[in-house]
Structure formats: C-alpha cells, structure tokens
Amino acid sequence: MAAEALARLADERVDHRFKGLPPDAMGLTVGELAAERRNLFTDGFATPVLALSAERLDHNLRLMETYAQRHNLAFAPHGKTSMAPQLFRRQIEHGAWGITLAVPHQVWVAREFGIRRVFLANELVDAAALRRLGADLAADPDFRFVCYVDSVRGVELMDAALEGAARPVDVVVELAAGEGARTGVRTEAECATVADAVAGARALRLVGVAGYEGEVPGATPERVQAWLRRLVALAVDFDRAGRFADTDEIVVSAGGSAWFDAVADEFAQIPDLSLPVLKLLRSGAYVSHDDGHYRRLTPFNRVPAEGALEPAFRLWAQVVSRPSAEQAFVNAGKRDAAYDLDLPLAQVVRRDGAERPASGIEVTALSDQHAWLRTAPGADLEVGDWVGLGLSHPCTSFDKWPLIPVAEADGTVVDYIRTFF
C-alpha cells in the first residue's frame, strides 16, 4: 500500500500548481519528467526555482543515521519540517523508528503513505480527530501512535472522545521546559497529577515522558542539561511508582535540531528501569539543514568529531532590475523564500553557464515577489543573471514549494519531492 501511494506521486501531472518547472513539461507526469533528467540551468526551468542537492540530502540522511546508532538512540525525525512522504520513506530506510508530527492533518498524510509509527509532539484534544485515530488504531494492529498529555482537562477530553475505542492511545506526560516555555506541565507534582488522570482513563495508556529542550528559556548548555536531567528523573520516579505497569517499554523523548548532543549525553545516563527504555530523539531540520539558524546552532559545531551537516537547499532567482550601482532586485520574495528567522544569503551568481561567488551582494529585504539586493562597488551583476540564495529555517522553506527538484552537482535533476502542507 505504501509503495503504491508513493508510486502514485510519480503519476501526478505537471501543471499550474507547481512553480519553477519547465513550461514545456506541462502535461507530463512527474515520473516522465524525472526520467528526462533535465538540467536545472539549461533545460527550461523557470525562476524562481527551489532545488535540493541530491548529494547533500543523502549525506545528511546517512550522518544522522550513524549518529543515532552511535549514541544508542531511536530516531523519529520531525516530519513537519518537510511534510514530504518521499523523505519520510528515506528517513525510515535510514533507520528511523518512525516520524514525529504535530497536528492531525500531518498524521493522515503520513498514514496515507504507509508510516506505521507516529509520535505526535502535541496534545490531541479534537474529538473528530480522536475518533478517526481510534478507528485507525482498531483497523491496523501494526499502527503505533504516541502523543503528549499536559493537563487533566486534556486527558478528560481525550478519554471522552475515545469512549469505546478498541485500543488505548499511548500517551507521554510532557514536562515543560520551564516557566515561560511553550506547552507542557510546569512542575513534577503536576506531572504526577496528570499521570494519575491517565491511570483513571479507560482509553489512554501512560507509556513515558517527553518534552522539547529547544523551549528552555535563555537556553545555554547548562540550562538545557538541567532540564533534561529533570526529564530523566521524572521517568525514573514514575517507574518507581509503578506508573508504567501497563506497557512493555518506557518512552523517554526529546530532541530538536539545536541541542541533540545534550539529549544524547543525558539519555546515556538513564539508569536501568523496570522495562526497556525507548530513548527517542526527534530532530527534523537535519534533512535539508540550512544556511542560517540551524547552521549556527547545530550540535555538530560543538562536537565537530561527530561530522557535519550540509545545507541542501538553494533558491535560484533571476536579476530583473538593476536600477543603480548599489541596488538590484531578483524575482524571488516572501512567497518563495523562508524569512521568519533570517533573510536569504546570496551565495553564487550564474551567467552564460559560469558560476562564481556572489561577492559584494547582500539581501537586505524581501517583498512579496522580490528580494532587495545591496551591491558593493564593483559587484559584477547584470539583469538576467541567476543568483543562488541560501535559506534559513527549512520548516518554512518546504511549505512554499509543493514540488521540489532534486538536483545533482552538475544540475541534473534526478527526482522531484512532493510536499503536503
């Protein structure tokens, strides 16, 4: 079923929904276009066009696979980064336990494409979604689903919506990353109260504890480690109190894309508990990495011996205006480029098949369909040139492009990644 669903993506017709693709490819299937192995720069792709590096994507998948193995971690990368079933499948093939998601729609996408294990890093209290979840669990004994709980009220709403469900929904108590953090239970005493509510619910089963260290206020290595120790201690206390009696393994989960080295270090200190422990890391931005936010914060900067992720995205735009020696405009803007954390970074310029560094060129602002460039004296830039832009924050890059070419270093496009946002 999963293979059939993925195969259907190749049968989709190229049409007006997909920007940047060659106009003369309209009417071909995605599979037919991929088989032509067109060149991104010479075979009709229209700017702006976002591309993923085939080599760097493969490198990042392999690196995180070996990292998780080296540190004895299960890995459920956050799929909301890409919402791309083809990448979900490649992550599973590279050893991922399952996929982490955030909202019900994302779960249905993953299920449509055969993902059997889902960690929902959120509390789910929508009655309609819970009823569908209960039906999916009843229909598929191989479907494993785990989600957060962080309030007694939430537990009550879940239990009511799931009344009569054939299988209980597995839940983990979310420990907040501190006062002023996002979601989660603020104190260990309140965590125990929520766990008691789960024990009294007919349709829920407590299987562990979890949280997100990226929300630690004023995060430093010391503060992140202190919070992770609280999370581990909570799991130990719950186990000693017999709160995991109804499960066969204890889930302890954390791990965004900025502090997974701290997660690995602290999870290595989890003592023997009464049951096997699933140490579940959830970092997701690694799959494409970036040229801004995560490149600065990646744990591999702190521990270079572990390897290095590589930015896999490049947005190609074309110079459409050069009104002065100090200014130029390209035809990619807020509709095309991530801009919520950092502006795009001008990296290279292409002209007449030759590529050179974008020396003296800086993106200073974005309009809806234009990037504003400041050019230093002597910067060589003309109308018609292609400018390759590095992007920050992959989570808001994937969502702007429903079909993304995957290109090799010489520009040969070998695949197209379909996203569902």
Coordinates of C-alpha atoms in Angstrom, one line a residue:
M1 CA 0.0 0.0 0.0
A2 CA 2.8 2.4 0.9
A3 CA 4.7 1.6 -2.2
E4 CA 1.6 2.1 -4.3
A5 CA 0.9 5.5 -2.7
L6 CA 4.4 6.7 -3.4
A7 CA 4.2 5.4 -6.9
R8 CA 1.1 7.5 -7.4
L9 CA 3.1 10.6 -6.8
A10 CA 5.1 9.9 -10.0
D11 CA 1.8 9.6 -11.9
E12 CA 0.8 13.2 -10.9
R13 CA 0.6 15.6 -13.9
V14 CA 2.8 18.6 -14.0
D15 CA 0.6 21.6 -14.2
H16 CA -0.1 25.1 -12.9
R17 CA 0.2 24.1 -9.3
F18 CA 3.9 23.6 -9.4
K19 CA 6.1 26.6 -9.8
G20 CA 9.6 26.8 -11.3
L21 CA 9.2 23.7 -13.6
P22 CA 9.8 23.9 -17.3
P23 CA 6.7 25.3 -19.2
D24 CA 7.1 22.7 -21.9
A25 CA 6.8 19.9 -19.2
M26 CA 3.2 20.7 -18.6
G27 CA 1.1 17.6 -19.1
L28 CA 3.9 15.2 -18.4
T29 CA 3.7 13.0 -15.3
V30 CA 6.2 13.8 -12.6
G31 CA 7.8 10.4 -13.3
E32 CA 8.1 11.1 -17.0
L33 CA 9.8 14.5 -16.3
A34 CA 12.2 12.9 -13.8
A35 CA 13.1 10.2 -16.4
E36 CA 14.2 13.0 -18.8
R37 CA 16.9 14.0 -16.3
R38 CA 16.8 17.6 -17.4
N39 CA 19.4 20.1 -16.3
L40 CA 18.2 22.7 -13.8
F41 CA 20.1 25.5 -15.6
T42 CA 19.8 24.7 -19.3
D43 CA 16.6 22.8 -19.8
G44 CA 13.8 25.2 -19.3
F45 CA 13.3 25.6 -15.5
A46 CA 11.9 29.0 -14.8
T47 CA 13.0 31.3 -12.0
P48 CA 12.4 31.4 -9.1
V49 CA 13.0 27.7 -8.6
L50 CA 14.0 25.9 -5.3
A51 CA 16.3 22.9 -5.6
L52 CA 17.5 20.3 -3.2
S53 CA 21.1 18.9 -3.6
A54 CA 20.9 15.2 -4.2
E55 CA 24.4 14.6 -2.7
R56 CA 23.9 16.8 0.4
L57 CA 20.5 15.3 1.1
D58 CA 22.0 11.8 1.0
H59 CA 24.9 12.9 3.2
N60 CA 22.6 14.3 5.9
L61 CA 20.4 11.2 6.0
R62 CA 23.4 9.0 6.4
L63 CA 25.0 11.2 9.0
M64 CA 22.0 11.3 11.3
E65 CA 21.5 7.5 10.9
T66 CA 25.0 6.8 12.1
Y67 CA 24.7 9.5 14.9
A68 CA 21.6 7.8 16.3
Q69 CA 23.3 4.4 16.1
R70 CA 26.4 5.6 17.8
H71 CA 24.5 7.0 20.7
N72 CA 22.0 4.2 21.0
L73 CA 19.1 6.4 20.3
A74 CA 15.9 5.6 18.4
F75 CA 15.1 8.3 15.9
A76 CA 11.7 9.8 15.0
P77 CA 12.6 12.9 12.9
H78 CA 10.1 15.7 13.0
G79 CA 8.2 15.4 9.7
K80 CA 6.5 18.8 9.9
T81 CA 9.9 20.1 8.7
S82 CA 9.3 18.8 5.2
M83 CA 5.8 17.1 5.1
A84 CA 7.3 15.1 2.2
P85 CA 6.3 11.4 2.2
Q86 CA 9.3 10.5 -0.1
L87 CA 11.6 12.0 2.5
F88 CA 9.7 10.2 5.3
R89 CA 10.3 6.9 3.5
R90 CA 14.0 7.7 3.0
Q91 CA 14.3 8.5 6.7
I92 CA 12.7 5.2 7.6
E93 CA 15.1 3.4 5.2
H94 CA 18.0 5.2 7.0
G95 CA 16.9 3.6 10.4
A96 CA 14.3 6.0 11.7
W97 CA 11.9 4.4 14.3
G98 CA 9.0 6.5 12.9
I99 CA 8.1 10.0 12.2
T100 CA 7.2 12.9 14.6
L101 CA 4.3 15.1 13.7
A102 CA 2.4 18.0 15.2
V103 CA -1.2 18.1 14.1
P104 CA -3.8 15.5 12.9
H105 CA -3.6 16.5 9.2
Q106 CA 0.0 15.6 9.2
V107 CA -0.8 12.2 10.7
W108 CA -3.3 11.4 7.9
V109 CA -0.7 12.3 5.3
A110 CA 1.9 10.0 7.0
R111 CA -0.7 7.2 7.3
E112 CA -1.7 7.6 3.6
F113 CA 1.9 6.9 2.7
G114 CA 2.4 3.9 5.0
I115 CA 4.1 5.3 8.1
R116 CA 3.4 2.8 10.9
R117 CA 4.9 4.7 13.8
V118 CA 3.9 8.2 14.7
F119 CA 5.0 10.4 17.6
L120 CA 2.7 13.4 17.9
A121 CA 4.6 16.1 19.8
N122 CA 1.4 17.8 20.8
E123 CA -1.6 17.2 22.9
L124 CA -4.6 16.0 20.8
V125 CA -8.0 17.1 22.1
D126 CA -10.0 17.4 18.9
A127 CA -12.9 15.0 19.2
A128 CA -13.3 14.3 15.5
A129 CA -9.5 13.7 15.1
L130 CA -9.5 11.4 18.1
R131 CA -12.4 9.3 16.7
R132 CA -10.6 8.8 13.5
L133 CA -7.4 8.0 15.4
G134 CA -9.3 5.4 17.4
A135 CA -10.7 3.9 14.2
D136 CA -7.2 3.8 12.6
L137 CA -5.7 2.0 15.6
A138 CA -8.6 -0.5 15.6
A139 CA -8.2 -1.2 11.9
D140 CA -4.4 -1.6 11.9
P141 CA -2.7 -3.6 14.7
D142 CA 0.7 -2.5 13.3
F143 CA 0.0 1.2 13.8
R144 CA 1.9 2.7 16.8
F145 CA 0.8 6.1 17.9
V146 CA 2.1 8.1 20.9
C147 CA 1.2 11.7 21.8
Y148 CA 1.6 14.2 24.6
V149 CA -0.7 14.9 27.5
D150 CA -0.1 18.0 29.6
S151 CA -3.4 18.6 31.6
V152 CA -6.1 16.8 33.4
R153 CA -8.7 18.6 31.2
G154 CA -6.9 17.3 28.1
V155 CA -6.9 13.8 29.5
E156 CA -10.7 14.0 30.2
L157 CA -11.4 15.3 26.7
M158 CA -9.3 12.5 25.1
D159 CA -10.9 9.8 27.1
A160 CA -14.4 11.1 26.4
A161 CA -13.8 11.2 22.6
L162 CA -12.3 7.8 22.6
E163 CA -15.0 6.1 24.5
G164 CA -15.4 2.5 23.3
A165 CA -12.1 2.5 21.4
A166 CA -10.8 -0.9 20.7
R167 CA -7.2 0.0 21.6
P168 CA -6.0 2.6 24.1
V169 CA -4.0 5.6 22.9
D170 CA -0.4 5.7 24.2
V171 CA 0.5 9.0 25.8
V172 CA 3.5 10.6 27.4
V173 CA 3.4 13.3 30.0
E174 CA 5.0 16.5 28.6
L175 CA 7.3 18.2 31.0
A176 CA 7.5 21.9 30.2
A177 CA 11.0 23.3 29.5
G178 CA 10.5 25.9 32.3
E179 CA 8.4 28.9 33.3
G180 CA 7.6 30.9 30.2
A181 CA 8.2 28.0 27.9
R182 CA 5.6 26.8 25.4
T183 CA 3.4 23.8 26.3
G184 CA 3.9 21.1 29.0
V185 CA 3.3 20.6 32.7
R186 CA 5.2 23.1 34.7
T187 CA 6.1 21.0 37.9
E188 CA 6.8 17.4 38.7
A189 CA 3.9 17.4 41.2
E190 CA 1.6 18.5 38.4
C191 CA 3.1 15.8 36.2
A192 CA 2.1 13.2 38.8
T193 CA -1.5 14.6 38.8
V194 CA -1.8 14.3 35.1
A195 CA -0.4 10.8 35.2
D196 CA -3.0 9.9 37.8
A197 CA -5.7 11.2 35.4
V198 CA -4.3 8.9 32.7
A199 CA -4.4 6.0 35.0
G200 CA -8.1 6.6 35.6
A201 CA -8.9 6.9 31.9
R202 CA -10.2 3.9 30.1
A203 CA -9.0 4.9 26.6
L204 CA -5.4 6.0 27.4
R205 CA -2.2 4.3 28.5
L206 CA 0.8 6.0 30.0
V207 CA 4.0 4.9 28.3
G208 CA 6.5 7.6 29.2
V209 CA 7.6 11.2 29.5
A210 CA 8.8 13.7 26.9
G211 CA 9.4 17.4 26.1
Y212 CA 11.3 19.8 24.0
E213 CA 14.5 21.3 25.2
G214 CA 14.5 23.9 22.5
E215 CA 12.0 25.9 24.5
V216 CA 14.2 26.2 27.6
P217 CA 14.1 30.0 28.3
G218 CA 17.5 31.6 27.7
A219 CA 18.9 28.2 26.6
T220 CA 22.5 27.5 27.4
P221 CA 24.2 24.1 27.6
E222 CA 23.9 24.2 31.4
R223 CA 20.2 25.1 31.4
V224 CA 19.3 22.5 28.7
Q225 CA 21.2 19.8 30.6
A226 CA 19.5 20.7 33.8
W227 CA 16.1 20.4 32.2
L228 CA 17.0 17.1 30.6
R229 CA 18.1 15.7 34.0
R230 CA 14.6 16.7 35.3
L231 CA 13.0 14.8 32.4
V232 CA 15.1 11.7 33.1
A233 CA 14.4 11.9 36.8
L234 CA 10.7 12.2 36.1
A235 CA 10.9 8.9 34.2
V236 CA 12.7 7.2 37.0
D237 CA 10.2 8.5 39.6
F238 CA 7.3 7.4 37.5
D239 CA 8.8 3.9 37.1
R240 CA 9.5 3.5 40.8
A241 CA 5.9 4.5 41.5
G242 CA 4.7 1.7 39.1
R243 CA 3.1 4.1 36.6
F244 CA 4.3 2.1 33.6
A245 CA 2.8 -1.2 34.6
D246 CA 0.5 -1.4 31.6
T247 CA 3.2 -1.0 28.9
D248 CA 6.1 -3.1 27.7
E249 CA 8.6 -0.3 27.2
I250 CA 9.2 3.2 28.6
V251 CA 9.4 6.1 26.2
V252 CA 11.7 9.0 27.1
S253 CA 11.8 11.5 24.3
A254 CA 13.3 14.9 23.5
G255 CA 15.5 16.5 20.8
G256 CA 15.0 19.4 18.5
S257 CA 17.7 20.3 16.0
A258 CA 19.8 22.6 18.2
W259 CA 20.6 20.6 21.3
F260 CA 20.5 16.9 20.3
D261 CA 24.1 16.5 21.6
A262 CA 22.9 17.3 25.1
V263 CA 20.0 14.9 24.6
A264 CA 22.4 12.1 23.6
D265 CA 24.6 12.9 26.6
E266 CA 21.8 12.9 29.2
F267 CA 19.9 10.0 27.8
A268 CA 23.1 7.9 28.0
Q269 CA 22.8 8.4 31.8
I270 CA 19.3 6.9 32.1
P271 CA 19.6 4.1 34.6
D272 CA 18.2 0.6 34.3
L273 CA 14.4 0.8 34.7
S274 CA 11.8 -1.9 35.2
L275 CA 11.3 -2.1 31.5
P276 CA 13.3 -1.5 28.3
V277 CA 13.6 2.2 27.5
L278 CA 12.9 3.7 24.1
K279 CA 15.3 6.8 24.0
L280 CA 13.6 8.7 21.2
L281 CA 15.3 11.6 19.5
R282 CA 13.1 13.8 17.3
S283 CA 15.4 16.3 15.4
G284 CA 14.0 17.0 12.0
A285 CA 15.7 20.1 10.4
Y286 CA 18.8 18.0 9.6
V287 CA 17.2 16.5 6.5
S288 CA 17.9 19.6 4.5
H289 CA 19.8 21.6 7.1
D290 CA 20.1 25.3 6.2
D291 CA 22.4 28.3 5.7
G292 CA 21.2 30.3 8.7
H293 CA 19.5 29.4 12.0
Y294 CA 20.4 25.7 12.2
R295 CA 23.8 26.1 10.6
R296 CA 24.7 28.4 13.5
L297 CA 23.1 26.2 16.2
T298 CA 23.8 22.7 15.0
P299 CA 25.4 20.5 17.8
F300 CA 28.0 19.4 15.2
N301 CA 29.5 22.8 15.6
R302 CA 30.1 22.0 19.3
V303 CA 31.3 18.4 18.6
P304 CA 33.0 18.5 15.2
A305 CA 34.3 15.0 15.6
E306 CA 30.7 13.8 15.1
G307 CA 30.7 15.1 11.5
A308 CA 28.9 18.0 9.8
L309 CA 25.5 18.5 8.2
E310 CA 25.4 20.2 4.8
P311 CA 22.9 22.8 3.7
A312 CA 20.9 21.1 0.9
F313 CA 18.6 23.9 -0.3
R314 CA 19.4 26.6 -2.8
L315 CA 16.8 29.0 -4.2
W316 CA 17.6 30.3 -7.7
A317 CA 16.3 33.7 -8.7
Q318 CA 16.9 36.0 -11.6
V319 CA 18.0 39.6 -11.6
V320 CA 15.1 41.5 -13.1
S321 CA 16.1 45.1 -12.2
R322 CA 19.4 46.9 -11.7
P323 CA 18.3 50.5 -11.1
S324 CA 21.6 51.7 -9.7
A325 CA 25.2 50.7 -9.0
E326 CA 24.2 50.0 -5.4
Q327 CA 20.9 48.1 -5.9
A328 CA 19.4 45.2 -7.7
F329 CA 16.3 43.1 -7.5
V330 CA 15.7 39.4 -8.1
N331 CA 12.3 37.7 -8.7
A332 CA 12.0 35.7 -5.5
G333 CA 10.4 37.1 -2.4
K334 CA 8.3 36.1 0.6
R335 CA 6.2 33.7 -1.4
D336 CA 9.4 31.7 -2.3
A337 CA 12.0 32.1 0.5
A338 CA 12.0 31.4 4.2
Y339 CA 12.3 34.7 6.0
D340 CA 10.9 34.2 9.5
L341 CA 14.3 33.8 11.2
D342 CA 16.9 35.1 8.7
L343 CA 17.0 36.7 5.3
P344 CA 18.3 34.6 2.4
L345 CA 22.0 34.7 1.8
A346 CA 23.4 35.5 -1.7
Q347 CA 25.9 32.7 -2.4
V348 CA 26.6 32.4 -6.2
V349 CA 25.9 34.1 -9.5
R350 CA 25.5 32.3 -12.8
R351 CA 25.9 33.9 -16.2
D352 CA 26.4 32.1 -19.5
G353 CA 26.9 28.8 -17.8
A354 CA 29.7 30.0 -15.5
E355 CA 29.2 30.2 -11.7
R356 CA 31.1 32.5 -9.3
P357 CA 30.8 33.6 -5.7
A358 CA 28.3 36.4 -5.1
S359 CA 30.9 38.7 -3.8
G360 CA 29.7 42.1 -2.7
I361 CA 26.0 41.1 -2.9
E362 CA 23.7 41.1 0.1
V363 CA 20.0 40.5 0.5
T364 CA 18.6 43.4 2.6
A365 CA 14.8 42.9 2.4
L366 CA 12.0 40.8 0.9
S367 CA 8.8 42.0 -0.8
D368 CA 6.2 39.5 -1.8
Q369 CA 7.9 38.6 -5.1
H370 CA 11.2 40.4 -5.0
A371 CA 14.4 40.2 -3.0
W372 CA 16.2 43.6 -2.5
L373 CA 19.9 43.3 -3.1
R374 CA 22.6 45.7 -2.0
T375 CA 25.6 45.6 -4.2
A376 CA 29.1 46.9 -3.2
P377 CA 31.2 49.0 -5.6
G378 CA 32.4 46.8 -8.4
A379 CA 30.0 44.0 -7.8
D380 CA 29.5 42.2 -11.1
L381 CA 25.8 41.7 -11.5
E382 CA 23.5 42.2 -14.6
V383 CA 19.9 41.9 -15.4
G384 CA 19.3 38.2 -16.4
D385 CA 21.9 36.7 -14.1
W386 CA 20.8 33.9 -11.9
V387 CA 21.6 34.3 -8.2
G388 CA 21.7 31.3 -5.9
L389 CA 20.4 32.0 -2.4
G390 CA 21.0 30.0 0.7
L391 CA 18.0 29.8 3.1
S392 CA 17.4 29.7 6.8
H393 CA 14.8 27.6 8.6
P394 CA 13.8 24.6 6.5
C395 CA 10.5 24.4 8.2
T396 CA 9.3 27.4 6.3
S397 CA 11.1 26.6 3.1
F398 CA 9.4 23.3 2.3
D399 CA 6.0 24.7 2.8
K400 CA 6.3 27.2 -0.1
W401 CA 7.1 24.6 -2.7
P402 CA 4.7 21.7 -3.4
L403 CA 7.1 20.1 -5.9
I404 CA 10.9 20.5 -5.4
P405 CA 13.5 19.3 -7.9
V406 CA 16.4 17.2 -6.5
A407 CA 19.5 18.1 -8.5
E408 CA 23.0 16.7 -8.7
A409 CA 26.0 18.9 -8.5
D410 CA 26.1 19.4 -12.3
G411 CA 22.4 20.5 -12.3
T412 CA 21.0 17.1 -13.5
V413 CA 17.5 16.8 -11.9
V414 CA 17.0 13.2 -10.7
D415 CA 13.8 13.4 -8.7
Y416 CA 11.0 15.6 -7.5
I417 CA 9.9 15.9 -3.9
R418 CA 6.2 16.4 -3.3
T419 CA 5.1 18.2 -0.1
F420 CA 1.8 18.3 1.6
F421 CA 1.1 21.4 3.8

